[in-house]
Short mmCIF file of C-alpha atoms in Angstrom, two decimals:
data_model
loop_
_atom_site.label_atom_id
_atom_site.label_comp_id
_atom_site.label_asym_id
_atom_site.label_seq_id
_atom_site.Cartn_x
_atom_site.Cartn_y
_atom_site.Cartn_z
CA UNK W 847 8.58 -49.17 36.41
CA UNK W 848 5.73 -50.04 38.76
CA UNK W 849 6.82 -49.75 42.40
CA UNK W 850 3.54 -50.76 44.02
CA UNK W 851 -0.14 -51.38 43.44
CA UNK W 852 -3.05 -51.32 45.83
CA UNK W 853 -6.77 -51.87 45.54
CA UNK W 854 -9.57 -51.52 48.06
CA UNK W 855 -13.32 -52.00 48.04
CA UNK W 856 -15.70 -50.88 50.76
CA UNK W 857 -19.41 -50.84 51.42
CA UNK W 858 -20.69 -47.26 51.33
CA UNK W 859 -22.95 -48.00 54.32
CA UNK W 860 -19.92 -48.71 56.55
CA UNK W 861 -18.51 -45.25 55.89
CA UNK W 862 -21.96 -43.63 56.18
CA UNK W 863 -22.47 -45.28 59.58
CA UNK W 864 -19.11 -43.98 60.85
CA UNK W 865 -19.96 -40.48 59.65
CA UNK W 866 -23.41 -40.62 61.30
CA UNK W 867 -21.88 -41.57 64.65
CA UNK W 868 -19.80 -38.42 64.67
CA UNK W 869 -16.85 -38.84 67.01
CA UNK W 870 -14.68 -36.74 64.69
CA UNK W 871 -14.49 -39.48 62.05
CA UNK W 872 -14.57 -37.01 59.15
CA UNK W 873 -11.82 -34.83 60.59
CA UNK W 874 -9.61 -37.85 61.40
CA UNK W 875 -9.82 -39.27 57.89
CA UNK W 876 -10.45 -36.41 55.48
CA UNK W 877 -8.86 -33.01 54.90
CA UNK W 878 -11.02 -29.87 55.00
CA UNK W 879 -10.87 -29.70 51.19
CA UNK W 880 -12.02 -33.32 50.86
CA UNK W 881 -14.89 -32.69 53.26
CA UNK W 882 -15.94 -29.57 51.34
CA UNK W 883 -15.84 -31.50 48.04
CA UNK W 884 -17.91 -34.44 49.33
CA UNK W 885 -20.44 -32.30 51.21
CA UNK W 886 -21.44 -30.49 48.02
CA UNK W 887 -22.29 -33.80 46.30
CA UNK W 888 -25.79 -35.29 46.25
CA UNK W 889 -24.34 -38.76 46.85
CA UNK W 890 -21.77 -37.61 49.39
CA UNK W 891 -21.47 -40.95 51.21
CA UNK W 892 -20.34 -42.60 47.96
CA UNK W 893 -17.70 -39.90 47.49
CA UNK W 894 -16.45 -40.25 51.05
CA UNK W 895 -16.30 -44.04 50.67
CA UNK W 896 -14.36 -43.81 47.39
CA UNK W 897 -11.83 -41.46 49.00
CA UNK W 898 -11.50 -43.74 52.01
CA UNK W 899 -10.89 -46.68 49.66
CA UNK W 900 -8.22 -44.68 47.82
CA UNK W 901 -6.38 -43.92 51.05
CA UNK W 902 -6.40 -47.60 51.98
CA UNK W 903 -5.35 -48.62 48.45
CA UNK W 904 -2.42 -46.20 48.68
CA UNK W 905 -1.32 -47.71 51.99
CA UNK W 906 -1.51 -51.17 50.43
CA UNK W 907 0.57 -49.96 47.47
CA UNK W 908 3.36 -48.94 49.85
CA UNK W 909 3.06 -52.14 51.88
CA UNK W 910 1.25 -50.78 54.91
CA UNK W 911 -2.29 -50.93 56.25
CA UNK W 912 -4.59 -48.80 58.34
CA UNK W 913 -3.15 -50.31 61.51
CA UNK W 914 0.16 -48.53 60.84
CA UNK W 915 -1.34 -45.48 62.57
CA UNK W 916 -0.61 -42.80 59.97
CA UNK W 917 -2.65 -39.61 59.73
CA UNK W 918 -4.89 -40.27 56.74
CA UNK W 919 -5.33 -36.53 56.19
CA UNK W 920 -1.76 -36.68 54.80
CA UNK W 921 -3.19 -38.63 51.85
CA UNK W 922 -5.47 -36.13 50.15
CA UNK W 923 -7.60 -36.67 47.07
CA UNK W 924 -8.54 -33.88 44.72
CA UNK W 925 -9.97 -33.67 41.23
CA UNK W 926 -8.47 -31.69 38.38
CA UNK W 927 -10.50 -29.47 36.05
CA UNK W 928 -11.62 -32.47 33.99
CA UNK W 929 -12.74 -34.38 37.10
CA UNK W 930 -9.82 -36.82 37.14
CA UNK W 931 -8.83 -37.79 40.70
CA UNK W 932 -5.28 -37.28 41.99
CA UNK W 933 -3.47 -37.95 45.26
CA UNK W 934 -1.68 -35.15 47.08
CA UNK W 935 0.82 -36.57 49.57
CA UNK W 936 1.80 -34.61 52.64
CA UNK W 937 4.05 -35.07 55.66
CA UNK W 938 5.72 -38.50 55.89
CA UNK W 939 4.15 -39.68 52.63
CA UNK W 940 5.51 -36.70 50.69
CA UNK W 941 8.92 -37.37 52.22
CA UNK W 942 8.71 -41.07 51.29
CA UNK W 943 7.82 -40.19 47.69
CA UNK W 944 10.88 -37.92 47.47
CA UNK W 945 13.21 -40.45 49.10
CA UNK W 946 12.02 -43.29 46.85
CA UNK W 947 11.98 -40.97 43.81
CA UNK W 948 8.48 -41.89 42.71
CA UNK W 949 7.68 -40.57 39.27
CA UNK W 950 3.90 -40.71 39.59
CA UNK W 951 1.08 -41.95 41.80
CA UNK W 952 -2.02 -42.88 39.80
CA UNK W 953 -5.45 -43.30 41.36
CA UNK W 954 -8.76 -44.50 39.95
CA UNK W 955 -12.06 -44.36 41.85
CA UNK W 956 -15.42 -45.94 41.21
CA UNK W 957 -18.63 -46.05 43.20
CA UNK W 958 -22.25 -47.02 43.06
CA UNK W 959 -24.94 -46.65 45.71
CA UNK W 960 -23.72 -49.64 47.74
CA UNK W 961 -20.01 -49.98 47.02
CA UNK W 962 -16.91 -47.90 46.37
CA UNK W 963 -13.50 -49.01 45.17
CA UNK W 964 -10.13 -47.52 44.34
CA UNK W 965 -6.91 -48.58 42.69
CA UNK W 966 -3.52 -46.93 43.22
CA UNK W 967 -0.41 -47.52 41.11
CA UNK W 968 2.96 -46.04 42.07
CA UNK W 969 5.57 -45.55 39.35
CA UNK W 970 9.25 -45.08 40.02
#
């Protein structure tokens, strides 16, 4: 049964501008593993933007938004051996998944030079 769905789309330039300003944006939003993954990519801003969109899509799927004040590093994206993206939930999100007995959290990412989007589906 589907518990929640979320989708987000973002302009890559918005994320690139935040990264360029510094101010600890990367460390506030992305885990060290996510940063390492994106930094090794030629089109790293697109990868950062897609991961940002996935975090926001996840929050929408659980009925929250960015204004809820959660640590976004507790929503971590990683790719398996085949390149498929997955969400790793930590802290309060991991606890919520256990309490609600979620069976799976699916994520899909897409990006082009100007735009990134993500969809999250939670099964219970």
